Amino acid sequence: MAVAAVSKYEFAPADTQDKFHGAQLLYIGWEDHLLFCAPFAFPFPATMRFGDVVAGPMQAAFGYHPDFAQIDWAKAEWFKSGKPFSPDFDKSLAENGLKHKDVIRFRTPGLTGIKGSCS
Amino acid sequence: MSTVFLALQTNEETRPIIEAILQDNPSAVVDEQPAMVKINADGRLVVRRQTIEELTGRDYDLQELQVNMITMSGNLDQTDDEITLFWKA
Amino acid sequence: MDMTVAKKKLGLKERYAVMTRGLDWTPSYQKMEDIYPYIAYEGIKIHDWDKWEDPFRLTMDAYWKYQAEKERKLYSVLDAFTQNNGHLNVTDARYLNTVKLFLSGISPLEYVAHRGFAHAGRQFPGPGPRVACLMQSLDEIRHAQTQVHAVSNYNKYYNGMHDFHHAHDRVWFLSVPKSFFDDAITAGPFEFMVSIGFSFEYVLTNLLFVPFVSGAAYNGDMAAMTFGFSAQSDEARHMTLGLEVIKFILEQDPDNVPIVQRWIDKWTWRGYRVLTLVAMMMDYMLPKRTMSWKESWEIYFEENGGALFKDLARYGIKMPQCAEQIALEKDHLSHQAWSTFYNYAAAANFHTWMPDEDEMEWLSAKYPNSFDKLYRPRYEFWREQAAKGNRFYNKTLPMLCQTCQIPMIFTEPGDPTKICYREVDYKGDKYHFCSDHCKAIFEHEPEKYVQAWLPVHQIYQGNCFPEGTDPTVEGFDPLAAVLKYYNLEHGRDNLDFDVSEDKKNFAEWRGQATKNI
């Protein structure tokens, strides 16, 4: 459907990639850990190594949770837009097929939050 | 029938109005909450000018109720003599 | 009190007819469509504007008289409040955070509503609705002003309220109420009337004003109670008009029914999402609780809204579909919202805290299906950490819903352990949503919502720092720069209530008020 309008209705979208000073947005959520109220939004260069995302910004964002230190990354399950996804930690975001405003989630089997409450 | 309601501020002006409503509406039930009175009735609730005038001993214009009304539910009809709240279904 | 009634020459019905009909004329040298350019494009068909009737039959002369009476009452109470150091009579200083939320989140909307109704009134060719819109437009600016006046007494003593309008236009979570109303006033005049007049005023406003005002009274806040009731006395009239708007449009033409139904579906959901703030206020921010969010939803939406939609069924209007999802969320909404503000307490203009043990008991009793299982363990962990000096302040920005602009905090309908993710590809870009309903709203008018000013994205684009900020310098602290842009002072206006100046001052001043020091 289109907007009902009195004349031509065309405006530029507010969040195209060109507006992020060379970065692209990546959203990351940790399943079963709702102590973090929502998935995070990060601006990263497309050339950033996936493993560096995990070790740097993700450690900083999720590290408060006692489960984070116990994650066995070899067992983590990843999803992109809800579908299974196998990131290569040594490759860049772009090489892993991640584009501007993509959303990924990870599940950490055996770790289900504070007292198993998914918090 | 669905419930209609009228909520008024709790004060000296509304005391006789609430009394009048209870007199005129056998199904009306009062629910007192902090600083307000909610009057629930089954399907229909009438506020009558004449009853209020009898209880207060003065002329009353039903539009004065605007000052003390908090909220209501139902279709409304107001005349010189009555305010009616009602559901049709 | 001087309320004597002048001898009436005309009855109420006649007076209403004389003062709201025949006031217009048929233009001779201008085309109707040039004078009323916005009346046709939404697809609504009106055949007889005179069928519009205000059931209160209020005319402008009576309007001024009763509004003046309301103002006299309000300002005498406010004077008494100030003269008696009323700010020290609230239950405890945590309560004041509801006032901050109200002033920065709701009062600016009253002002926008004033503009919206002035605009809608100008666009309608019928004098009946024009008069009704004029009154409501005046009511709304009165609400904005009286709220600012009432709360200004608190601003003399407590933090976070000093620049509420600046905050409304900038602070991340305030984009939720702001964008809601911007969405409404940028729609056509009929959609505006259905969105604000009907869906917000009739279906949802009770959930905002009744618990808030009654809660204010229960917590000893005479100022908020008084402005609240004074505003609410107008709301009763707005609600009646909202219902009449719907009935009038539906009776005019059967083609209007599906358009109106879509608007009701959209705006009930949009309004409900905004009320997330009210849910947490009721369950967490009132030191003395009146009723739970869930209870008030059941009374004012399920029971009362149920009666309303049963009544409207004769026009072919149905209860909005989103009601099913809302019913599933009522055990979770306030807890998910409070967790969010606890997370982002460093970036808000009010304080948050963890409920004490008694309050946890209350929550557990009111929410037996969800609280102990899902939320208590989280809160106990946060409380333990805070006691160890490790209070959780989430410093990483959240992903937002493109439509309601709330962080993606809501869980899958039926599974409160999984965040609900929805997305749409539109013209080469991805858009994300918190729910099927926000997604459907976007899909109907993507051109509108791709323009959304999402605070998180705006921060990353570099648009939310004070002028002259260089985010590339070594050691740049984005949160500090954003707080400066919000005109909030770190350590004073934000963070946990426990470490706040408000808490310390209130205790000290209350002590002084009861002792001879």
XYZ file of C-alpha atoms in Angstrom:
725
model
C 0.000 0.000 0.000
C 1.031 3.624 -0.360
C 0.526 6.614 1.855
C -2.630 8.580 1.097
C -1.369 12.051 0.275
C -2.470 15.256 -1.442
C 0.587 15.279 -3.701
C 3.667 13.216 -4.531
C 4.972 11.650 -1.334
C 8.671 10.816 -1.587
C 11.227 11.300 1.148
C 14.680 9.880 1.698
C 14.957 7.098 4.275
C 16.692 8.322 7.437
C 19.117 5.444 8.007
C 20.809 4.487 4.767
C 24.376 3.263 5.104
C 25.931 6.409 3.594
C 24.928 8.356 6.722
C 27.042 6.278 9.126
C 30.496 7.636 8.347
C 31.853 4.455 6.838
C 30.222 2.093 9.310
C 27.302 -0.279 8.858
C 24.815 -1.210 11.555
C 24.787 -4.678 13.032
C 22.237 -5.783 15.625
C 23.205 -8.552 18.029
C 20.975 -10.373 20.508
C 21.847 -13.080 23.044
C 19.065 -15.652 23.374
C 17.869 -16.580 26.885
C 19.610 -13.589 28.485
C 16.950 -10.921 28.917
C 18.919 -9.225 31.670
C 19.953 -7.213 28.616
C 16.538 -5.797 27.843
C 16.940 -5.714 24.058
C 19.372 -6.702 21.297
C 22.197 -4.205 20.806
C 22.841 -1.932 17.847
C 26.487 -1.426 16.818
C 28.166 0.618 14.078
C 31.081 -1.400 12.625
C 33.208 -1.080 9.508
C 32.318 -3.851 7.031
C 35.998 -4.847 7.076
C 35.997 -5.629 10.811
C 36.916 -9.227 11.627
C 34.011 -11.164 13.118
C 36.220 -12.537 15.884
C 37.173 -8.996 16.851
C 33.485 -8.104 17.198
C 33.067 -10.990 19.639
C 36.209 -10.262 21.614
C 35.825 -6.487 21.726
C 32.405 -4.816 21.563
C 30.439 -7.951 22.451
C 32.613 -8.617 25.480
C 32.081 -4.989 26.550
C 28.312 -5.109 25.997
C 27.488 -8.571 27.385
C 30.392 -9.100 29.787
C 28.438 -7.973 32.862
C 26.540 -11.259 32.775
C 28.203 -14.096 34.744
C 27.317 -16.502 31.897
C 29.369 -14.584 29.362
C 32.731 -15.747 30.690
C 31.529 -19.345 30.459
C 30.584 -19.310 26.811
C 32.172 -22.022 24.686
C 32.171 -20.241 21.336
C 32.697 -23.493 19.469
C 29.257 -24.604 20.652
C 27.429 -21.317 20.162
C 24.561 -21.420 17.658
C 24.141 -18.390 15.438
C 21.143 -17.071 13.565
C 20.850 -14.374 10.948
C 17.332 -12.978 10.514
C 16.200 -16.014 12.494
C 17.858 -18.590 10.151
C 20.911 -20.706 11.068
C 24.154 -18.920 10.314
C 27.800 -20.028 10.590
C 30.078 -17.048 10.963
C 33.783 -17.473 10.244
C 35.535 -15.672 13.118
C 38.596 -14.999 10.958
C 36.680 -13.322 8.176
C 35.287 -9.821 8.029
C 31.650 -8.877 8.476
C 31.306 -8.349 4.726
C 32.955 -11.710 3.959
C 30.500 -13.309 6.360
C 27.695 -11.823 4.231
C 26.653 -9.277 6.837
C 25.118 -6.122 5.395
C 23.883 -2.832 6.834
C 21.112 -3.362 9.426
C 21.412 -7.134 9.516
C 20.364 -8.790 12.744
C 22.149 -11.787 14.252
C 21.467 -13.726 17.431
C 23.421 -16.326 19.283
C 22.360 -19.139 21.561
C 24.732 -20.594 24.124
C 23.575 -24.158 24.925
C 23.579 -24.896 28.635
C 23.591 -21.229 29.597
C 20.076 -20.021 30.340
C 20.574 -16.939 32.471
C 20.274 -16.131 36.175
C 18.980 -19.268 37.938
C 17.731 -20.572 34.595
C 15.207 -17.750 34.304
C 16.371 -16.666 30.819
C 17.479 -13.390 32.390
C -25.971 -5.768 29.295
C -22.540 -4.068 29.409
C -21.618 -1.745 32.247
C -21.775 2.022 31.826
C -20.020 4.252 34.322
C -19.513 7.809 35.400
C -16.594 8.897 37.600
C -16.756 12.124 39.612
C -14.329 13.901 41.901
C -14.948 13.291 45.574
C -16.049 16.670 46.959
C -18.918 18.578 48.526
C -20.473 19.476 45.176
C -20.688 15.915 43.976
C -21.994 14.389 47.222
C -25.678 15.203 46.544
C -25.235 14.374 42.850
C -24.028 10.890 43.693
C -26.927 10.541 46.105
C -29.333 11.586 43.345
C -27.818 9.102 40.894
C -28.166 6.266 43.399
C -31.794 7.233 44.011
C -32.630 7.290 40.323
C -30.721 4.188 39.212
C -31.529 1.009 41.111
C -28.678 -0.908 39.421
C -26.034 1.736 40.268
C -23.094 0.600 42.391
C -20.586 2.969 43.956
C -16.866 2.190 43.706
C -14.864 4.602 45.894
C -11.266 5.143 44.843
C -8.660 7.644 46.064
C -10.159 11.131 45.485
C -12.785 9.819 43.071
C -16.086 8.003 43.006
C -16.914 5.683 40.121
C -20.570 4.777 39.664
C -21.219 1.635 37.641
C -24.625 0.690 36.302
C -26.046 -2.038 34.153
C -26.485 -0.799 30.563
C -27.938 2.612 31.437
C -27.400 5.433 33.917
C -29.418 8.628 34.259
C -28.508 11.859 36.051
C -31.722 13.852 36.726
C -31.699 17.589 37.311
C -34.901 17.505 39.344
C -33.588 14.971 41.847
C -30.410 16.996 42.367
C -32.468 20.169 42.882
C -34.666 18.427 45.435
C -31.630 17.233 47.371
C -29.672 20.495 47.257
C -32.581 22.934 47.476
C -31.263 25.107 44.666
C -31.522 25.436 40.912
C -29.031 23.202 39.135
C -27.779 23.297 35.583
C -26.600 19.856 34.483
C -23.743 21.482 32.581
C -22.207 22.311 35.982
C -21.294 18.647 36.109
C -18.537 19.437 33.564
C -16.469 20.857 36.421
C -16.384 17.656 38.463
C -16.585 14.898 35.892
C -13.532 12.625 35.556
C -14.506 10.009 33.037
C -17.414 8.000 31.710
C -18.285 5.132 29.457
C -21.191 4.615 27.067
C -23.087 6.687 24.562
C -24.227 9.983 26.005
C -27.238 12.205 25.568
C -27.739 15.440 27.472
C -30.871 17.594 27.647
C -31.945 20.334 30.076
C -33.395 17.704 32.395
C -31.223 14.611 32.086
C -27.831 13.209 31.222
C -28.134 9.626 30.018
C -25.327 7.131 29.499
C -26.251 3.953 27.632
C -25.066 1.056 25.500
C -27.251 -0.023 22.607
C -25.875 -3.558 22.572
C -19.704 29.633 44.946
C -21.360 31.741 42.302
C -23.090 29.317 39.989
C -26.532 30.909 39.617
C -28.009 30.180 36.246
C -29.394 32.971 34.115
C -33.035 32.658 33.045
C -32.996 30.566 29.947
C -34.716 31.751 26.835
C -33.817 28.676 24.826
C -33.525 25.057 25.845
C -30.208 23.214 25.571
C -31.032 21.614 22.214
C -32.221 24.872 20.653
C -29.266 26.800 22.000
C -26.873 24.211 20.581
C -28.637 24.348 17.209
C -28.512 28.140 17.052
C -24.867 28.353 18.025
C -23.459 25.555 15.888
C -25.542 25.594 12.716
C -25.897 28.009 9.830
C -22.629 29.704 10.792
C -21.028 28.876 7.483
C -21.846 29.899 3.928
C -21.461 28.521 0.460
C -18.504 30.189 -1.236
C -19.250 31.934 -4.522
C -15.843 32.869 -5.938
C -13.630 30.170 -4.392
C -13.921 26.437 -4.931
C -14.833 24.336 -1.872
C -11.877 22.027 -2.550
C -9.479 24.970 -2.420
C -10.842 26.090 0.920
C -10.861 22.558 2.365
C -7.962 20.882 0.550
C -7.518 17.912 2.918
C -11.072 16.686 3.162
C -11.220 14.159 0.324
C -7.863 12.432 -0.053
C -8.217 9.970 2.814
C -11.203 8.392 1.073
C -13.759 9.256 3.763
C -17.149 10.272 2.357
C -19.352 12.738 4.247
C -22.771 13.607 2.837
C -24.353 15.702 5.584
C -22.151 17.565 8.063
C -25.197 18.681 10.072
C -25.685 15.112 11.265
C -22.734 15.761 13.614
C -23.975 16.514 17.101
C -22.132 17.022 20.358
C -24.137 14.960 22.844
C -23.200 17.366 25.668
C -24.564 20.165 23.458
C -21.926 22.481 24.823
C -21.790 25.952 23.269
C -18.912 28.416 23.455
C -20.565 30.692 26.042
C -21.090 27.802 28.450
C -17.620 26.460 27.618
C -15.880 29.656 28.769
C -17.974 29.786 31.915
C -17.174 26.268 33.098
C -13.528 26.336 32.018
C -13.045 29.537 34.015
C -14.567 27.810 37.030
C -12.150 24.890 36.621
C -9.175 27.242 36.429
C -10.202 29.118 39.587
C -10.426 25.858 41.497
C -7.122 24.576 40.143
C -5.075 27.646 40.922
C -6.435 28.042 44.445
C -5.349 24.476 45.153
C -1.913 25.106 43.631
C -1.478 28.172 45.838
C -2.398 26.168 48.914
C 0.024 23.443 47.832
C 2.931 25.870 47.522
C 2.098 27.739 50.716
C 2.125 24.471 52.658
C 5.373 23.014 51.263
C 3.204 20.446 49.543
C 6.205 18.833 47.861
C 7.234 17.334 51.208
C 3.897 15.567 51.612
C 4.389 12.957 48.916
C 4.884 9.372 50.090
C 8.580 9.304 49.251
C 10.868 10.990 46.785
C 10.761 8.070 44.348
C 7.232 9.211 43.520
C 8.597 12.406 41.922
C 9.966 10.368 39.041
C 6.415 9.795 37.813
C 6.032 13.565 37.679
C 9.244 13.862 35.632
C 8.023 11.183 33.263
C 4.663 12.893 32.908
C 6.083 16.364 32.330
C 8.619 15.337 29.694
C 6.567 12.567 28.079
C 2.940 13.702 28.215
C 2.675 17.469 28.688
C 4.377 18.272 25.352
C 1.822 15.969 23.697
C -0.976 18.111 25.113
C 0.523 21.041 23.263
C 0.770 19.057 20.021
C -2.833 17.954 20.510
C -3.765 21.628 20.749
C -2.198 22.196 17.342
C -3.697 19.025 15.927
C -7.273 19.889 16.849
C -6.859 23.469 15.655
C -5.706 22.070 12.310
C -8.466 19.445 12.077
C -11.113 22.029 12.999
C -9.897 24.309 10.230
C -10.152 21.501 7.684
C -13.694 20.292 8.421
C -16.413 22.032 6.391
C -19.122 21.413 9.052
C -19.594 23.998 11.825
C -20.560 21.329 14.406
C -17.183 19.552 14.339
C -15.385 22.869 13.928
C -16.820 24.120 17.227
C -16.019 20.809 18.932
C -12.419 20.902 17.621
C -12.033 24.510 18.739
C -13.037 23.583 22.285
C -10.751 20.592 22.363
C -7.871 22.613 20.947
C -8.316 25.145 23.761
C -8.598 22.361 26.342
C -5.329 20.854 25.209
C -3.306 24.043 25.479
C -4.872 24.600 28.891
C -3.665 21.145 29.914
C -0.128 21.821 28.727
C -0.042 25.116 30.615
C -1.610 23.927 33.859
C 0.658 20.878 33.927
C 3.731 23.030 33.486
C 2.513 25.425 36.192
C 1.735 22.633 38.634
C 5.007 20.793 38.103
C 7.059 24.003 38.221
C 6.632 23.857 41.997
C 8.533 20.570 42.053
C 11.157 21.876 39.665
C 12.239 24.353 42.340
C 13.431 21.458 44.492
C 14.065 18.342 42.404
C 16.189 17.364 39.407
C 15.457 16.284 35.865
C 12.564 18.648 35.086
C 14.502 21.789 34.247
C 14.315 21.535 30.448
C 11.465 19.134 29.795
C 10.603 20.360 26.323
C 14.188 20.221 25.148
C 14.272 16.683 26.537
C 11.028 15.733 24.794
C 12.561 16.544 21.419
C 15.822 14.682 22.065
C 15.962 12.060 24.831
C 15.915 8.536 23.372
C 12.807 7.112 25.051
C 10.807 10.317 24.610
C 10.886 9.730 20.867
C 8.245 7.080 21.611
C 5.435 9.466 22.688
C 6.750 12.202 20.397
C 6.734 10.080 17.244
C 3.323 8.673 18.162
C 1.785 12.128 18.110
C 3.830 13.271 15.111
C 2.436 10.281 13.251
C -1.100 11.399 14.139
C -0.797 15.077 13.237
C 0.884 14.303 9.920
C -2.067 12.139 8.912
C -5.195 13.631 7.361
C -7.873 15.292 9.512
C -10.116 12.209 9.651
C -7.314 9.863 10.643
C -6.229 12.393 13.256
C -9.737 12.409 14.746
C -9.862 8.610 14.834
C -6.311 8.289 16.197
C -6.439 10.867 18.947
C -10.142 11.591 19.345
C -11.285 8.000 19.385
C -8.481 5.475 19.875
C -6.435 7.497 22.326
C -9.074 9.539 24.141
C -11.877 7.027 24.226
C -10.192 3.664 24.285
C -6.939 4.390 26.140
C -6.991 7.683 28.035
C -8.610 6.182 31.127
C -5.537 4.032 31.514
C -3.365 7.110 31.589
C -5.314 9.603 33.608
C -7.428 7.645 36.032
C -4.659 5.526 37.580
C -2.157 8.365 37.337
C -4.389 10.925 38.990
C -5.873 8.567 41.508
C -2.327 7.329 42.155
C -1.122 10.896 42.632
C -3.857 11.456 45.208
C -2.966 8.203 46.945
C 0.671 9.294 47.122
C -0.060 12.697 48.583
C 0.584 14.707 45.429
C -2.057 17.407 45.603
C -0.607 19.350 42.664
C -0.654 16.497 40.154
C -4.010 15.281 41.408
C -5.514 18.713 40.863
C -4.158 19.369 37.387
C -4.962 15.794 36.527
C -8.580 16.023 37.563
C -8.927 19.432 35.981
C -7.624 18.023 32.693
C -9.642 14.870 33.093
C -12.909 16.805 33.399
C -12.203 17.877 29.813
C -11.287 14.341 28.810
C -14.810 13.159 29.600
C -16.002 15.560 26.916
C -13.216 14.490 24.546
C -14.172 10.860 24.995
C -17.756 11.604 24.155
C -16.666 13.494 21.060
C -14.304 10.674 20.083
C -17.173 8.222 20.125
C -19.437 10.611 18.212
C -16.734 11.094 15.559
C -16.651 7.382 14.910
C -20.423 6.992 14.818
C -20.794 10.048 12.584
C -18.199 8.847 10.040
C -19.566 5.297 10.022
C -23.156 6.423 9.556
C -22.272 8.702 6.651
C -21.202 6.021 4.175
C -20.593 2.249 4.236
C -17.335 2.798 2.292
C -15.930 4.476 5.389
C -16.123 1.308 7.498
C -12.959 -0.521 6.313
C -10.899 2.688 6.415
C -12.000 3.429 9.956
C -11.406 -0.173 11.022
C -7.816 0.012 9.770
C -7.256 3.240 11.657
C -8.728 1.783 14.848
C -6.468 -1.280 14.515
C -3.414 0.884 13.918
C -4.036 3.475 16.613
C -5.153 1.117 19.328
C -1.819 -0.656 18.921
C 0.224 2.564 18.606
C -1.464 3.981 21.710
C -1.038 0.763 23.652
C 2.700 0.718 22.941
C 2.977 4.293 24.304
C 1.154 3.161 27.445
C 4.103 0.862 28.188
C 5.396 3.861 30.152
C 2.193 3.986 32.195
C 2.335 0.263 32.913
C 5.716 0.557 34.614
C 4.661 3.728 36.375
C 1.719 1.949 37.987
C 3.569 -1.196 38.999
C 6.937 0.282 39.972
C 6.988 4.039 40.372
C 4.072 4.755 42.726
C 5.354 4.030 46.250
C 1.742 3.401 47.248
C 0.048 1.342 44.569
C -3.580 1.881 43.603
C -4.070 -1.088 41.307
C -1.771 -3.093 39.057
C -1.355 -2.403 35.357
C -2.944 -5.749 34.646
C -5.994 -4.965 36.768
C -6.457 -1.563 35.222
C -6.094 -3.036 31.719
C -8.777 -5.567 32.561
C -11.204 -2.926 33.830
C -10.613 -0.137 31.353
C -9.779 -2.051 28.208
C -11.103 -5.568 28.385
C -14.342 -4.777 30.195
C -15.015 -1.241 29.057
C -13.461 -1.531 25.591
C -15.301 -4.830 25.187
C -18.612 -3.030 25.828
C -17.624 -0.312 23.370
C -16.793 -2.668 20.504
C -19.934 -4.695 21.161
C -21.858 -1.454 20.742
C -20.002 -0.581 17.530
C -20.615 -4.040 16.045
C -23.836 -2.733 14.496
C -21.693 -0.651 12.130
C -19.520 -3.641 11.229
C -16.619 -2.516 13.440
C -14.686 -5.239 15.266
C -12.443 -5.315 18.314
C -8.903 -4.655 16.972
C -6.978 -7.881 16.432
C -4.064 -6.666 18.515
C -6.222 -7.143 21.623
C -5.240 -10.831 21.541
C -1.532 -10.091 21.750
C -2.095 -7.402 24.377
C -3.889 -9.939 26.548
C -0.773 -12.143 26.378
C 1.512 -9.242 27.251
C -0.334 -7.988 30.312
C 1.586 -10.308 32.664
C 4.910 -9.013 31.317
C 4.666 -5.469 29.995
C 5.444 -3.456 33.125
C 8.328 -5.745 34.158
C 9.948 -5.641 30.732
C 9.600 -1.860 30.679
C 11.046 -1.343 34.160
C 13.972 -3.627 33.320
C 14.647 -1.421 30.312
C 14.811 1.776 32.312
C 16.908 0.032 34.951
C 19.297 -0.962 32.134
C 19.522 2.539 30.697
C 19.361 4.562 33.920
C 22.514 6.442 32.929
C 20.788 7.955 29.904
C 17.374 8.955 31.318
C 16.034 12.142 32.902
C 14.665 10.303 35.932
C 15.856 7.741 38.458
C 15.157 4.036 38.690
C 15.656 1.519 41.488
C 15.047 -2.082 42.426
C 11.795 -2.802 44.268
C 12.243 -3.647 47.964
C 11.149 -6.961 49.431
C 7.578 -5.801 50.246
C 7.193 -4.468 46.742
C 8.446 -7.740 45.262
C 5.773 -9.497 47.324
C 3.119 -7.175 45.920
C 4.335 -7.820 42.359
C 4.406 -11.522 42.984
C 0.802 -11.457 44.286
C -0.433 -9.341 41.363
C 1.471 -11.351 38.757
C 1.440 -14.942 40.014
C 2.030 -16.361 36.515
C 5.131 -14.441 35.664
C 6.885 -12.476 38.383
C 8.601 -15.089 40.548
C 9.567 -17.250 37.605
C 10.945 -14.675 35.185
C 11.553 -11.326 36.834
C 12.366 -11.889 40.499
C 15.631 -13.771 39.787
C 16.758 -10.932 37.518
C 15.923 -8.299 40.127
C 17.577 -10.201 42.963
C 20.735 -10.492 40.919
C 20.710 -6.781 40.153
C 20.072 -5.968 43.805
C 22.971 -8.142 44.974
C 25.272 -6.591 42.399
C 24.211 -3.064 43.383
C 24.908 -3.895 47.043
C 28.424 -4.909 45.974
C 28.907 -1.569 44.246
C 28.385 -3.093 40.799
C 25.011 -1.549 39.862
C 24.182 -2.455 36.258
C 24.317 0.463 33.856
C 23.892 -0.701 30.299
C 26.092 1.533 28.129
C 25.524 -0.121 24.753
C 22.684 1.290 22.672
C 19.693 -0.959 21.974
C 18.065 -1.967 18.699
C 14.774 -0.111 18.179
C 11.478 -0.916 16.502
C 11.091 1.163 13.343
C 7.421 1.930 14.057
C 6.926 2.424 17.807
C 10.624 3.336 18.370
C 10.712 1.339 21.619
C 13.828 -0.817 22.121
C 13.157 -4.394 20.990
C 12.244 -5.509 24.507
C 8.991 -7.299 23.806
C 8.823 -11.064 23.776
C 7.138 -13.483 21.379
C 3.389 -13.753 21.974
C 3.101 -16.839 24.150
C 6.845 -17.189 24.915
C 8.094 -14.573 27.391
C 11.666 -15.927 27.205
C 12.259 -15.034 23.532
C 12.586 -11.545 22.097
C 10.144 -11.020 19.228
C 11.988 -10.124 16.009
C 10.208 -9.127 12.783
C 11.753 -7.603 9.668
C 10.890 -6.263 6.238
C 13.071 -5.565 3.185
C 12.008 -2.346 1.539
C 13.820 -0.630 -1.347
C 17.148 -2.232 -0.559
C 17.164 -1.652 3.197
C 16.151 -3.752 6.172
C 13.617 -2.542 8.738
C 13.021 -4.198 12.092
C 9.941 -4.420 14.287
C 8.949 -5.461 17.784
C 5.735 -7.168 16.696
C 3.479 -8.222 13.835
C 1.350 -5.140 14.472
C 4.180 -2.610 14.211
C 5.335 -4.459 11.084
C 1.861 -4.308 9.510
C 1.640 -0.572 10.221
C 4.965 -0.044 8.444
C 3.967 -2.212 5.496
C 0.867 -0.159 4.911
C 2.755 3.144 4.732
C 6.473 2.394 4.369
C 7.175 5.806 2.797
C 6.156 7.404 6.064
C 8.049 5.250 8.533
C 11.364 5.035 6.646
C 11.783 8.664 7.734
C 11.631 7.779 11.440
C 14.087 9.706 13.640
C 15.373 6.725 15.615
C 17.466 8.044 18.508
C 20.002 5.199 18.438
C 20.672 5.592 14.722
C 20.806 9.361 15.078
C 23.450 9.038 17.785
C 25.513 6.760 15.524
C 25.113 9.217 12.658
C 26.660 11.845 14.925
C 23.540 14.015 15.125
C 23.101 13.942 18.911
C 26.200 15.691 20.217
C 26.483 19.377 21.116
C 27.564 21.578 18.229
C 31.307 21.527 17.671
C 31.815 18.055 19.179
C 34.535 16.010 17.524
C 33.736 12.325 18.012
C 37.058 11.299 16.489
C 39.265 12.663 19.292
C 41.116 10.239 21.534
C 39.044 9.099 24.524
C 35.754 10.489 23.192
C 32.922 9.526 25.555
C 29.732 9.303 23.480
C 27.378 8.951 26.467
C 28.757 12.116 28.075
C 28.325 14.015 24.811
C 24.776 12.730 24.347
C 23.825 13.758 27.901
C 25.159 17.246 27.180
C 23.008 17.334 24.047
C 20.016 16.299 26.217
C 20.936 19.075 28.697
C 21.100 16.513 31.505
C 23.832 16.484 34.109
C 25.506 13.161 34.718
C 25.285 12.110 38.360
C 22.490 14.558 39.135
C 19.609 13.968 36.712
C 20.283 10.298 35.893
C 21.468 7.075 37.623
C 19.932 5.101 40.483
C 17.572 6.721 42.968
C 19.715 5.440 45.821
C 22.600 7.709 44.918
C 20.441 10.691 43.921
C 20.417 14.223 45.229
C 16.608 13.964 45.232
C 16.702 11.192 47.815
C 19.182 12.999 50.034
C 17.433 16.373 49.839
C 13.963 15.032 50.399
C 15.029 13.215 53.559
C 16.801 16.316 54.852
C 13.958 18.721 54.065
C 11.293 16.449 55.432
C 13.348 16.235 58.633
C 13.508 20.018 58.808
C 9.762 20.296 58.243
C 8.953 18.154 61.250
C 11.665 19.300 63.683
C 12.905 22.632 65.051
C 16.411 22.876 63.682
